[in-house]
Structures are given as structure tokens and as C-alpha cells.
Short mmCIF file of C-alpha atoms in Angstrom, two decimals:
data_model
loop_
_atom_site.label_atom_id
_atom_site.label_comp_id
_atom_site.label_asym_id
_atom_site.label_seq_id
_atom_site.Cartn_x
_atom_site.Cartn_y
_atom_site.Cartn_z
CA MET A 12 0.00 0.00 0.00
CA ASN A 13 1.06 3.59 -0.40
CA THR A 14 2.73 5.13 2.61
CA ILE A 15 3.50 8.68 3.59
CA SER A 16 6.94 10.22 3.10
CA ARG A 17 9.35 9.12 5.78
CA ARG A 18 11.05 11.56 8.06
CA SER A 19 14.83 11.72 7.90
CA LEU A 20 15.08 9.92 11.24
CA LEU A 21 13.36 6.85 9.82
CA VAL A 22 14.85 4.15 7.67
CA SER A 23 15.56 5.18 4.09
CA GLY A 24 16.05 2.91 1.13
CA GLY A 25 15.02 -0.59 2.25
CA GLY A 26 11.64 -1.72 3.54
CA ILE A 27 10.22 -1.07 6.95
CA ALA A 28 10.97 -4.54 8.23
CA ALA A 29 14.61 -4.29 7.20
CA GLY A 30 14.96 -1.06 9.11
CA LEU A 31 13.39 -2.57 12.18
CA VAL A 32 15.83 -5.48 12.12
CA GLY A 33 18.59 -2.94 12.56
CA ALA A 34 16.68 -1.33 15.41
CA GLY A 35 16.41 -4.62 17.26
CA PHE A 36 12.62 -4.77 16.94
CA LEU A 37 12.44 -8.24 15.44
CA THR A 38 14.60 -9.69 18.18
CA GLY A 39 13.79 -7.28 20.99
CA CYS A 40 11.61 -9.70 22.93
CA SER A 41 14.15 -12.51 22.86
CA ARG A 42 16.72 -10.39 24.72
CA ASN A 43 14.68 -9.62 27.79
CA GLY A 44 17.31 -10.53 30.34
CA ASP A 45 16.35 -9.21 33.76
CA SER A 46 13.93 -6.64 32.33
CA GLY A 47 11.16 -9.00 31.22
CA ARG A 48 9.97 -12.54 30.71
CA SER A 49 12.41 -15.02 29.36
CA GLY A 50 10.92 -16.92 26.43
CA GLY A 51 7.27 -17.32 25.57
CA SER A 52 4.93 -14.76 24.10
CA ALA A 53 3.70 -11.68 25.92
CA ASP A 54 0.24 -10.20 25.42
CA LEU A 55 0.36 -6.46 26.06
CA THR A 56 -2.72 -4.49 27.02
CA TYR A 57 -2.62 -1.03 25.43
CA THR A 58 -5.13 1.30 27.12
CA PHE A 59 -5.76 4.57 25.30
CA MET A 60 -8.19 7.48 25.36
CA ALA A 61 -11.19 7.16 23.05
CA THR A 62 -13.67 9.93 22.29
CA LYS A 63 -16.23 7.58 20.74
CA GLU A 64 -17.20 3.93 20.50
CA LEU A 65 -14.82 1.85 18.35
CA PRO A 66 -16.85 -1.31 17.63
CA ASP A 67 -14.23 -2.73 15.24
CA ALA A 68 -11.35 -2.43 17.73
CA GLY A 69 -11.15 -6.24 17.89
CA LYS A 70 -10.79 -6.54 14.12
CA VAL A 71 -8.10 -3.87 14.07
CA GLN A 72 -6.35 -5.62 16.95
CA ASP A 73 -6.24 -8.84 14.92
CA ALA A 74 -4.84 -6.99 11.91
CA LEU A 75 -2.23 -5.29 14.10
CA ASN A 76 -1.10 -8.57 15.59
CA ASP A 77 -0.86 -10.16 12.14
CA LEU A 78 1.34 -7.25 11.10
CA LEU A 79 3.51 -7.55 14.20
CA ALA A 80 3.87 -11.29 13.60
CA GLU A 81 5.09 -10.55 10.08
CA ARG A 82 7.74 -8.32 11.65
CA GLY A 83 8.87 -11.23 13.83
CA ALA A 84 7.45 -10.01 17.14
CA SER A 85 7.06 -12.56 19.92
CA PHE A 86 4.27 -10.55 21.54
CA THR A 87 0.69 -9.61 20.78
CA VAL A 88 -1.24 -6.45 21.68
CA THR A 89 -4.73 -6.08 23.12
CA LEU A 90 -6.26 -2.72 22.18
CA ASP A 91 -8.23 -1.26 25.09
CA PRO A 92 -10.00 1.99 24.07
CA LEU A 93 -11.47 3.78 27.07
CA GLN A 94 -14.00 6.62 27.12
CA ASP A 95 -14.40 9.14 29.96
CA TYR A 96 -10.71 8.53 30.23
CA ASN A 97 -9.53 10.60 33.17
CA GLN A 98 -12.11 9.24 35.61
CA ALA A 99 -11.97 5.69 34.27
CA MET A 100 -8.17 5.53 34.37
CA GLY A 101 -8.12 6.90 37.89
CA LEU A 102 -10.11 3.85 38.93
CA ARG A 103 -7.94 1.51 36.85
CA VAL A 104 -4.70 2.84 38.32
CA ALA A 105 -6.09 2.72 41.86
CA SER A 106 -7.12 -0.89 41.35
CA GLY A 107 -3.66 -1.81 40.05
CA ASP A 108 -4.96 -2.84 36.63
CA PRO A 109 -4.22 0.01 34.18
CA GLY A 110 -2.78 -2.21 31.43
CA ASP A 111 0.83 -2.67 30.34
CA LEU A 112 1.04 0.70 28.61
CA TYR A 113 -1.39 3.59 28.66
CA PHE A 114 -2.04 7.18 27.66
CA THR A 115 -1.01 9.82 30.19
CA ALA A 116 -0.74 13.61 30.06
CA PRO A 117 -0.57 16.68 32.29
CA TRP A 118 -4.30 17.23 31.72
CA SER A 119 -5.65 13.67 31.86
CA ASN A 120 -4.48 10.70 33.92
CA SER A 121 -1.76 13.00 35.25
CA TYR A 122 1.74 12.10 34.12
CA ALA A 123 3.47 13.87 37.01
CA THR A 124 1.22 12.20 39.58
CA ASN A 125 1.63 8.75 38.02
CA ALA A 126 5.41 9.19 37.97
CA SER A 127 5.62 10.57 41.52
CA ASP A 128 3.34 7.84 42.86
CA GLY A 129 5.51 5.09 41.42
CA ASN A 130 2.96 3.89 38.86
CA LEU A 131 5.28 4.26 35.85
CA LEU A 132 8.44 2.46 34.84
CA GLU A 133 11.74 4.35 34.55
CA LEU A 134 12.71 4.33 30.87
CA ASP A 135 16.18 5.88 30.53
CA ASP A 136 18.07 2.62 30.04
CA LEU A 137 15.21 0.71 28.42
CA LEU A 138 14.76 3.30 25.66
CA ALA A 139 18.39 3.05 24.64
CA GLU A 140 18.33 -0.75 24.65
CA HIS A 141 14.94 -1.56 23.15
CA ALA A 142 13.78 1.60 21.30
CA PRO A 143 16.89 3.32 19.90
CA GLU A 144 15.18 4.90 16.88
CA LEU A 145 12.40 6.26 19.05
CA LEU A 146 15.01 7.70 21.42
CA ALA A 147 16.92 9.28 18.52
CA SER A 148 13.80 10.86 17.03
CA MET A 149 13.81 13.73 19.56
CA SER A 150 16.59 15.83 21.00
CA SER A 151 17.86 15.40 24.54
CA ASP A 152 16.34 18.81 25.39
CA VAL A 153 12.89 17.52 24.43
CA TRP A 154 13.35 14.27 26.35
CA ASP A 155 14.46 16.28 29.38
CA ALA A 156 10.94 17.70 29.55
CA ALA A 157 9.72 14.20 30.43
CA ARG A 158 12.01 13.90 33.44
CA VAL A 159 10.49 13.67 36.90
CA ASP A 160 13.08 13.85 39.64
CA GLY A 161 15.73 13.35 36.97
CA ARG A 162 14.26 10.21 35.33
CA ILE A 163 12.16 9.65 32.20
CA TYR A 164 8.86 7.90 32.89
CA GLY A 165 6.94 8.46 29.65
CA VAL A 166 7.36 8.21 25.88
CA ILE A 167 6.54 11.56 24.29
CA ASN A 168 3.94 11.35 21.53
CA GLN A 169 5.62 13.64 19.06
CA GLN A 170 3.43 16.36 17.54
CA ARG A 171 3.25 20.14 17.38
CA PHE A 172 4.47 21.16 20.83
CA PRO A 173 3.34 24.82 21.19
CA LYS A 174 -0.31 25.03 22.20
CA MET A 175 -1.96 27.41 19.76
CA TRP A 176 -5.26 28.06 21.55
CA GLY A 177 -7.98 30.00 19.80
CA PHE A 178 -11.26 29.25 18.08
CA GLN A 179 -12.64 27.41 15.09
CA ALA A 180 -15.91 27.91 13.26
CA LYS A 181 -17.91 26.41 10.46
CA GLN A 182 -16.72 28.00 7.23
CA GLU A 183 -20.28 28.52 5.97
CA VAL A 184 -21.21 30.39 9.16
CA VAL A 185 -18.18 32.67 8.85
CA ASP A 186 -19.07 33.37 5.23
CA GLN A 187 -22.68 34.15 6.09
CA LEU A 188 -21.58 36.52 8.86
CA GLY A 189 -19.06 38.31 6.64
CA MET A 190 -16.49 37.71 9.35
CA ASP A 191 -12.69 37.86 8.97
CA PRO A 192 -11.28 35.33 11.48
CA ALA A 193 -7.78 36.81 11.21
CA THR A 194 -9.00 40.02 12.85
CA ILE A 195 -10.37 38.26 15.94
CA THR A 196 -7.79 38.46 18.73
CA SER A 197 -9.77 37.33 21.80
CA PHE A 198 -12.78 35.24 22.75
CA ALA A 199 -14.68 38.37 23.82
CA GLU A 200 -14.52 39.71 20.26
CA LEU A 201 -16.58 36.73 19.10
CA GLU A 202 -19.63 37.82 21.10
CA PRO A 203 -21.45 39.90 18.44
CA PHE A 204 -21.06 37.09 15.92
CA LEU A 205 -22.37 34.53 18.41
CA ALA A 206 -25.36 36.79 19.03
CA ARG A 207 -26.16 36.84 15.31
CA VAL A 208 -25.96 33.04 15.18
CA LYS A 209 -28.43 32.86 18.07
CA GLN A 210 -30.75 35.30 16.35
CA ALA A 211 -30.75 33.11 13.23
CA GLY A 212 -31.92 30.23 15.42
CA GLN A 213 -30.46 27.33 13.44
CA LEU A 214 -27.24 26.46 15.34
CA LEU A 215 -25.93 26.55 18.89
CA PRO A 216 -23.57 29.56 18.89
CA TRP A 217 -20.79 28.26 21.17
CA SER A 218 -19.82 24.68 22.00
CA THR A 219 -19.12 23.80 25.63
CA SER A 220 -19.52 20.82 27.96
CA ASN A 221 -19.95 20.02 31.63
CA GLN A 222 -16.22 19.22 31.80
CA ALA A 223 -15.37 22.81 30.81
CA HIS A 224 -14.58 22.07 27.18
CA GLY A 225 -15.29 25.30 25.36
CA LYS A 226 -13.81 27.32 28.20
CA LEU A 227 -12.49 30.80 27.51
CA PHE A 228 -9.30 30.58 29.58
CA GLN A 229 -6.12 28.91 28.34
CA PRO A 230 -2.86 29.84 30.10
CA GLU A 231 -0.66 29.90 26.98
CA ILE A 232 -2.78 32.69 25.46
CA HIS A 233 -1.49 34.97 28.21
CA GLY A 234 2.12 33.80 28.16
CA PHE A 235 1.66 31.59 31.23
CA ASP A 236 3.68 28.38 31.34
CA PRO A 237 1.64 25.74 33.21
CA ILE A 238 3.84 23.83 35.63
CA ALA A 239 0.92 21.77 37.00
CA THR A 240 -2.06 22.03 34.68
CA THR A 241 -4.50 20.02 36.79
CA LEU A 242 -3.67 22.21 39.81
CA SER A 243 -3.86 25.58 37.99
CA LEU A 244 -0.19 26.43 38.71
CA ALA A 245 1.99 28.43 36.32
CA VAL A 246 4.93 30.77 35.91
CA ARG A 247 5.26 33.48 33.29
CA HIS A 248 7.31 32.03 30.44
CA ASP A 249 9.84 34.89 30.46
CA ASP A 250 10.11 35.27 34.25
CA ALA A 251 13.71 34.48 35.19
CA SER A 252 12.71 34.41 38.86
CA LEU A 253 10.34 31.49 38.17
CA THR A 254 7.70 32.79 40.56
CA ALA A 255 4.79 30.35 40.81
CA PHE A 256 1.16 31.43 41.00
CA SER A 257 -2.35 30.05 40.64
CA TRP A 258 -4.07 31.34 37.55
CA PHE A 259 -7.33 31.28 39.48
CA ASP A 260 -6.07 34.47 41.14
CA THR A 261 -5.29 36.30 37.90
CA PRO A 262 -7.41 38.98 36.20
CA GLU A 263 -7.16 36.96 32.97
CA PHE A 264 -8.96 34.01 34.55
CA GLU A 265 -11.54 36.24 36.18
CA ASP A 266 -12.27 37.92 32.86
CA ALA A 267 -12.84 34.52 31.21
CA VAL A 268 -15.31 33.51 33.95
CA ARG A 269 -17.23 36.77 33.66
CA THR A 270 -17.36 36.55 29.86
CA MET A 271 -18.72 33.01 29.92
CA ARG A 272 -21.34 33.97 32.50
CA ARG A 273 -22.46 36.81 30.25
CA TRP A 274 -22.64 34.40 27.29
CA SER A 275 -24.79 32.08 29.37
CA GLU A 276 -27.15 34.88 30.32
CA LEU A 277 -27.39 35.91 26.66
CA GLY A 278 -28.25 32.35 25.65
CA LEU A 279 -25.08 31.87 23.58
CA VAL A 280 -24.30 28.58 25.35
CA GLU A 281 -26.52 25.85 26.75
CA PRO A 282 -27.62 26.66 30.32
CA THR A 283 -26.93 23.04 31.30
CA PRO A 284 -23.86 21.97 29.33
CA PRO A 285 -23.89 18.46 27.83
CA SER A 286 -21.28 15.77 28.44
CA ALA A 287 -18.00 16.01 26.57
CA ASN A 288 -19.01 13.11 24.33
CA ASP A 289 -22.36 14.72 23.49
CA MET A 290 -20.63 18.03 22.82
CA GLN A 291 -18.22 16.37 20.42
CA THR A 292 -21.07 14.55 18.69
CA ARG A 293 -22.93 17.83 18.16
CA TRP A 294 -19.83 19.52 16.79
CA ASN A 295 -19.07 16.62 14.45
CA ALA A 296 -22.68 16.74 13.24
CA GLY A 297 -22.33 20.43 12.38
CA GLN A 298 -24.89 21.57 14.97
CA THR A 299 -22.58 24.15 16.59
CA ALA A 300 -21.22 27.29 14.94
CA PHE A 301 -18.11 28.09 17.04
CA ALA A 302 -15.83 26.19 19.44
CA ASP A 303 -12.54 26.64 21.23
CA ALA A 304 -9.64 24.80 19.63
CA GLN A 305 -5.92 24.62 19.29
CA TYR A 306 -6.03 26.32 15.92
CA LEU A 307 -3.33 24.85 13.74
CA PRO A 308 -0.92 26.43 11.23
CA THR A 309 -3.07 24.98 8.45
CA ASN A 310 -6.74 24.09 8.17
CA PRO A 311 -7.79 21.93 11.18
CA GLN A 312 -9.93 19.69 9.05
CA TYR A 313 -11.02 16.90 11.40
CA THR A 314 -14.69 17.23 10.41
CA ASP A 315 -16.81 16.53 7.38
CA PHE A 316 -17.46 20.25 6.93
CA PRO A 317 -14.92 23.04 6.21
CA THR A 318 -13.73 25.01 9.24
CA ILE A 319 -11.74 28.17 9.75
CA GLY A 320 -10.44 30.04 12.78
CA ASN A 321 -7.54 31.84 14.41
CA THR A 322 -5.14 31.46 17.31
CA PHE A 323 -4.88 33.96 20.16
CA VAL A 324 -1.38 32.87 21.22
CA ARG A 325 0.98 35.71 20.37
CA THR A 326 4.17 33.92 21.48
CA PRO A 327 4.28 30.20 20.66
CA LEU A 328 5.94 28.52 23.64
CA LEU A 329 8.18 25.51 23.90
CA ASN A 330 7.40 24.42 27.42
CA THR A 331 7.19 21.28 29.47
CA ASP A 332 3.41 21.20 29.37
CA GLY A 333 3.37 21.46 25.56
CA VAL A 334 6.06 18.85 25.01
CA LEU A 335 4.29 16.55 27.45
CA ALA A 336 0.79 17.23 26.10
CA THR A 337 0.45 13.53 25.32
CA LEU A 338 2.61 10.60 26.40
CA THR A 339 2.53 6.85 26.70
CA GLY A 340 3.55 5.45 30.07
CA ILE A 341 4.49 1.89 30.95
CA ASN A 342 3.00 0.21 34.00
CA VAL A 343 5.76 -0.28 36.56
CA ASP A 344 4.42 -3.80 37.18
CA THR A 345 4.33 -4.93 33.55
CA PRO A 346 5.85 -8.42 33.33
CA ASP A 347 7.67 -7.68 30.06
CA PRO A 348 9.12 -4.15 29.73
CA ALA A 349 11.28 -5.19 26.78
CA ALA A 350 8.23 -6.25 24.78
CA VAL A 351 6.44 -3.01 25.59
CA LEU A 352 9.40 -0.91 24.49
CA SER A 353 9.73 -2.95 21.31
CA PHE A 354 6.06 -2.30 20.55
CA LEU A 355 6.51 1.44 21.17
CA GLU A 356 9.53 1.41 18.87
CA ALA A 357 7.33 -0.07 16.14
CA LEU A 358 4.41 2.26 16.87
CA ASN A 359 6.66 5.32 16.50
CA THR A 360 8.86 4.22 13.58
CA ASP A 361 6.96 1.65 11.54
CA LEU A 362 4.51 3.59 9.40
CA GLU A 363 2.23 0.64 8.74
CA VAL A 364 1.93 -0.26 12.42
CA TYR A 365 1.16 3.35 13.31
CA ARG A 366 -1.35 3.71 10.48
CA THR A 367 -3.19 0.56 11.57
CA VAL A 368 -3.62 1.78 15.14
CA CYS A 369 -4.63 5.29 14.03
CA PHE A 370 -6.84 4.51 11.02
CA GLY A 371 -7.72 0.82 11.11
CA ILE A 372 -7.72 -1.64 8.21
CA GLU A 373 -7.00 -0.35 4.72
CA GLY A 374 -9.89 -0.94 2.36
CA THR A 375 -12.28 -1.30 5.28
CA HIS A 376 -11.91 1.69 7.55
CA TYR A 377 -9.88 3.90 5.21
CA VAL A 378 -8.52 4.01 1.69
CA THR A 379 -5.45 5.75 0.37
CA SER A 380 -6.32 8.55 -2.04
CA ALA A 381 -5.68 7.89 -5.70
CA ASP A 382 -4.66 11.55 -6.05
CA HIS A 383 -2.18 11.86 -3.20
CA GLU A 384 -0.11 9.16 -1.49
CA ASP A 385 -0.08 11.13 1.77
CA LEU A 386 -3.88 11.43 1.92
CA VAL A 387 -6.43 8.96 3.28
CA GLU A 388 -10.17 8.91 2.73
CA ALA A 389 -13.06 7.21 4.48
CA GLY A 390 -13.47 3.51 3.84
CA PRO A 391 -16.82 1.73 3.53
CA GLN A 392 -16.85 0.85 7.24
CA GLN A 393 -15.05 3.87 8.70
CA ALA A 394 -17.61 4.16 11.50
CA GLY A 395 -16.36 0.87 12.90
CA TYR A 396 -12.92 2.29 13.73
CA ASP A 397 -12.15 5.99 13.47
CA PRO A 398 -10.34 7.26 16.60
CA ASN A 399 -9.34 10.51 14.79
CA THR A 400 -6.73 11.12 17.52
CA ASP A 401 -3.35 10.32 15.97
CA TRP A 402 -1.61 12.29 18.74
CA VAL A 403 -2.75 9.71 21.32
CA PHE A 404 -0.67 6.94 19.77
CA GLY A 405 2.80 8.13 18.77
CA ASN A 406 4.59 10.37 16.30
CA GLN A 407 1.82 12.29 14.56
CA PHE A 408 4.23 13.53 11.92
CA ASN A 409 4.19 9.97 10.58
CA ALA A 410 0.44 10.10 9.93
CA PRO A 411 -1.11 10.61 6.50
CA TYR A 412 -3.41 13.59 6.07
CA ARG A 413 -7.17 13.50 6.26
CA ASN A 414 -7.91 16.31 3.81
CA PRO A 415 -6.35 17.68 0.61
CA ALA A 416 -5.73 21.13 2.08
CA ASP A 417 -3.43 19.76 4.78
CA ALA A 418 -1.69 17.47 2.30
CA GLU A 419 -1.05 20.29 -0.15
CA ALA A 420 0.13 22.62 2.62
CA ARG A 421 2.40 19.91 4.07
CA ARG A 422 0.95 20.60 7.48
CA TRP A 423 3.36 18.37 9.40
CA ASP A 424 6.30 20.27 7.90
CA ARG A 425 4.73 23.53 9.05
CA GLU A 426 4.23 22.17 12.54
CA ARG A 427 7.81 20.91 12.79
CA GLU A 428 8.93 24.42 11.81
CA LEU A 429 6.72 25.83 14.56
CA ASN A 430 8.37 23.50 17.07
CA ASP A 431 11.79 24.71 15.96
CA SER A 432 10.87 28.41 16.17
CA ALA A 433 8.97 28.37 19.48
CA VAL A 434 10.33 30.41 22.39
CA PRO A 435 11.64 28.17 25.20
CA SER A 436 10.11 28.90 28.57
CA LYS A 437 12.43 29.68 31.44
CA ALA A 438 10.86 26.68 33.20
CA ILE A 439 11.18 24.11 30.43
CA GLY A 440 12.19 20.77 31.90
CA PHE A 441 10.63 21.50 35.28
CA SER A 442 8.22 18.92 36.63
CA LEU A 443 6.50 19.20 39.97
CA THR A 444 7.18 16.24 42.25
CA THR A 445 4.17 15.60 44.44
CA ASP A 446 5.34 12.94 46.89
CA ARG A 447 5.39 15.42 49.81
CA ILE A 448 2.00 16.96 48.98
CA ARG A 449 -0.10 13.99 47.90
CA THR A 450 -2.88 14.71 50.36
CA GLU A 451 -3.14 18.33 49.25
CA VAL A 452 -2.96 17.37 45.56
CA ALA A 453 -5.85 14.95 45.94
CA ALA A 454 -7.95 17.47 47.86
CA VAL A 455 -7.23 20.37 45.48
CA THR A 456 -7.89 18.21 42.44
CA ALA A 457 -11.27 17.24 43.87
CA ALA A 458 -12.09 20.88 44.63
CA ILE A 459 -11.20 21.94 41.10
CA ASP A 460 -13.23 19.09 39.62
CA GLU A 461 -16.23 20.23 41.65
CA HIS A 462 -16.04 24.00 41.23
CA GLY A 463 -13.95 24.61 38.10
CA PRO A 464 -16.49 23.54 35.46
CA LEU A 465 -19.23 25.60 37.15
CA ALA A 466 -17.08 28.70 36.87
CA LEU A 467 -15.86 28.07 33.33
CA THR A 468 -19.22 27.15 31.82
CA GLY A 469 -21.18 30.14 33.12
CA GLN A 470 -23.66 28.16 35.21
CA LEU A 471 -23.27 30.38 38.29
CA ASP A 472 -23.07 34.08 38.95
CA ALA A 473 -19.44 35.02 38.27
CA ASP A 474 -18.75 36.45 41.75
CA GLU A 475 -20.24 33.37 43.39
CA ALA A 476 -18.38 30.98 41.09
CA LEU A 477 -15.03 32.69 41.63
CA SER A 478 -15.50 32.87 45.39
CA ASN A 479 -16.51 29.22 45.61
CA LEU A 480 -13.58 28.03 43.53
CA ARG A 481 -10.92 30.15 45.20
CA SER A 482 -12.04 29.39 48.75
CA ALA A 483 -12.41 25.67 48.00
CA VAL A 484 -8.87 25.26 46.64
CA GLU A 485 -7.44 27.33 49.49
CA ARG A 486 -9.16 25.15 52.08
CA ALA A 487 -8.01 22.05 50.24
CA GLY A 488 -4.35 23.04 50.51
CA LEU A 489 -3.37 25.07 47.43
CA PRO A 490 -1.14 27.43 49.47
CA ARG A 491 0.91 24.42 50.63
CA ILE A 492 1.19 23.17 47.05
CA LEU A 493 2.32 26.62 45.89
CA GLN A 494 4.95 26.69 48.64
CA GLU A 495 6.25 23.28 47.61
CA ALA A 496 6.22 24.24 43.93
CA GLN A 497 8.20 27.40 44.64
CA GLU A 498 10.81 25.49 46.64
CA GLN A 499 11.24 23.03 43.77
CA LEU A 500 11.39 25.85 41.20
CA ASP A 501 14.08 27.61 43.24
CA GLU A 502 16.07 24.39 43.31
CA PHE A 503 15.51 23.87 39.58
CA LYS A 504 16.63 27.44 38.86
CA GLY A 505 19.75 27.02 40.95
#
């Protein structure tokens, strides 16, 4: 089948399998030594975030394992897609059954917490031994962002690292409104256009959910570098003193809460926000006019209808939170670390393995475009397996494109250029270690889960919402967490 152009770090010339022989993939599981089972065949459970039902996951799993067997692997993989991921994985991790490898991030199934709590395997030596091409695909500076207390505990899913927050809209709505997206520089400036959409009465003006998707505050828009996203902690990216603060106490956050409350009172958002899954379904069905998004350097065409938008981030940042936006961690108790690393090597360097996990079975779930070898189109049974989240699985720059505009614009090349030109934060490489503040972290996280969405979705009076949130996190121990964060930042700076 046709495959996308290989990056320079991948094998050139010979076939994929030949390159993987050199990487040790075909023999990786027979050299386990003390780091895995000796002999036999491992079955690896791969748990990943899913935004929709994937009824054909079993068929894709069979195809993946056939492909791995062709490569000479002595392991198989069980695909375990999981919806409502953050809550569900919290229960899985607590029960000691999260799978052999699983999706983790600063914002979902917290990477820093998993690493600090001893849930993840240290990877420094294992990467070099069992996944050398994966290790070589990113610079040491990028890998350093994944260090917690000096050790790497997660495989970075390579993608565009700067978070380019802004908005996206249906192209036909923008055209009807006579709107120039490039002139919109803040969420507040969208309000008159949302009001006109409401007046027309055909679409929901703004997309939001009860988990605060659609929120109007994103730290990177204001030059904040999140050092603990789930705890609302940040430093300013250019602050050499590395002074930590909670963005809940900033005027930028307060302005976002007040704007969303006003939008709720004006009927621009649903008074009772739907679930995240329902919100995504409505957006995919074209029932919503505008939504928040990380607006990309080229057209973010992940829908069946044309979209357009703009980013509000004036200074693209290379920071720890962006580099670690999505990772794959390995369960510290996995019986066969070598097999897991060998699978991750394949997932990140073997284009056919990656394409199978991301897109499913060729001819069934997708077809390669006859017009462009780097473009895929819907197959006859795409609904059976269409995760549409390449960034969950590995190196997104190895993915084919989903629409001609991205293929013609060479979007992945543009995003690599953005990575290279981004401004490094003064705090890049810093990761908060939570072993001394676990009680406070748990309490503050619960307080944010309870009060944060109410503030960010406009369901309460703004003064009441802000007061409830700020007092709840203070009572839960946020001042102690800030103190600990500052001590660690001072040590990091020194």
C-alpha cells in the first residue's frame, strides 16, 4: 500500500521490516534478560483514550497482531479503548490494573502524579536498549521535559508542541456573517457574531460541555507556562525568577469567567452543558457554529465540513506542558518491559503499524487517495474504527493527512517548523514532584473538579463561582502546594 513520506530519522532505502531489524525490533523480545519474561509470548494491554465507540477495535487488533507477527514479534497487543478517560483511568490505576502501557498527560491521567506515585516504569536505560530509533527521534532537550526527579517515565507522543489556543468555526457560518477570522484576537470579540448566530436560530452559537470544554481561559494565550495544569499552577514564560502562582487568582482568569457567564445569560451557550461526548457529537454533526480549539498552522480539518479560525497565542511557547501534552507510560508492574518498548519502537517508527492503530484496516476503515499518497479517505466501514486522535498513539508527523488542504500545505512540515521556532520557557524541563504533597494534591484536584467547570461554563453568577472556587482550593491546601512548587522551582533554577 502507499505510505507517507518518511522523516529523515526513519529508515531510508530498504523496507520497513529491514529497518526494524537494525533497530532490534524483530529480536527485541528474545533479549529480555532481567527486564522481562524469558521466552514465551507476551500479550500487552494497550489502554488509550477514546472519544467515541470503536466497535471494530477487535478486528483492528487482529490486523495489528498479524502485522507484528510478520515483523517477527514474539508478543501480541490487546487494544483497550477507554471513554471518559480521566475518571476511568483513575479507577484503573487505583485498582492496580491500568494495562501494560497507557495514555497519560498533564491534563488527563496526570503524568506527574503517576510518575511521583511510582505507577510508571523508569525508561532511561530501556529506551536506549529496546527503542533506539524512538530515542533518537527527539533531542535530549525535548526528552528532558519528560524527566520527573531526573528520570524519564513516559514516551513523548511527538506532535506540534506549542499550544496554539484560539477558536474554530464552520466556514459557511463565517461566510454568512461576513467575518474575517484573522481580525479576531480574543474570545470576547466573538460575542457579536455569536449573538447573530443565536438570532438566526439554526445552530448553537458556542460549544461547551460540563467538563469545561469550550472554556475561555487557556494559560498559553497569556504567556503563562503551566507547571501543574490540573492544579492551575503556572509561571510566566519569560520570568527568570520562576515565581509560581495560581491562575485562578489572575485577572485573565476572572475575565474569562465573567465573559462566559455573560454568554450564558445571553443564551449563547446551553444553560446546562452536555457531556463532553455529546458536545463532540454535536460539533461533528455540524450543529454548533463556534468552538474553542488549538487552531493549527493549516486548516484543522477533522470534520466533514470546512472550518476556519484563528489562534490567540501571540508567542508560541516551547514548554514542558506542551512537550508533554500527550505521552505513553508503561506500567511499573508490567511483566515484560522489553516487549512493551519494542512495541513502542514499532508504533513510532513503523509507518504501517502506526497507520493501523490510528486509522484501522485499509480498504475497510480507510482508503489511500488515488490523487495523493499522503492522503487517506473514508473507507466503507469507517464508522467501525475511526479514533481521529493520531496524537494519542505516537509520532503524529508519521500520519497521513485526512484532507487535501493539509496534504497540499504539508501541514506536518509547518508544525515541525513551529516546534523549531517556538520560544523556550524559562521553566522548560521543570516537573512538579508531588510525593510530599499527595494529600493536598488529591484534595485540590477534587475541589477543582467540583467547582472549576461551574465557573468556566457560566452556570453560576461570576462572583459566586469565583468565590466558591478560590475558597475551596485554598481550604483544600493550594497554598501548601504553591509553597512546595516554589521550593522546587528555586532548586531547579539554581
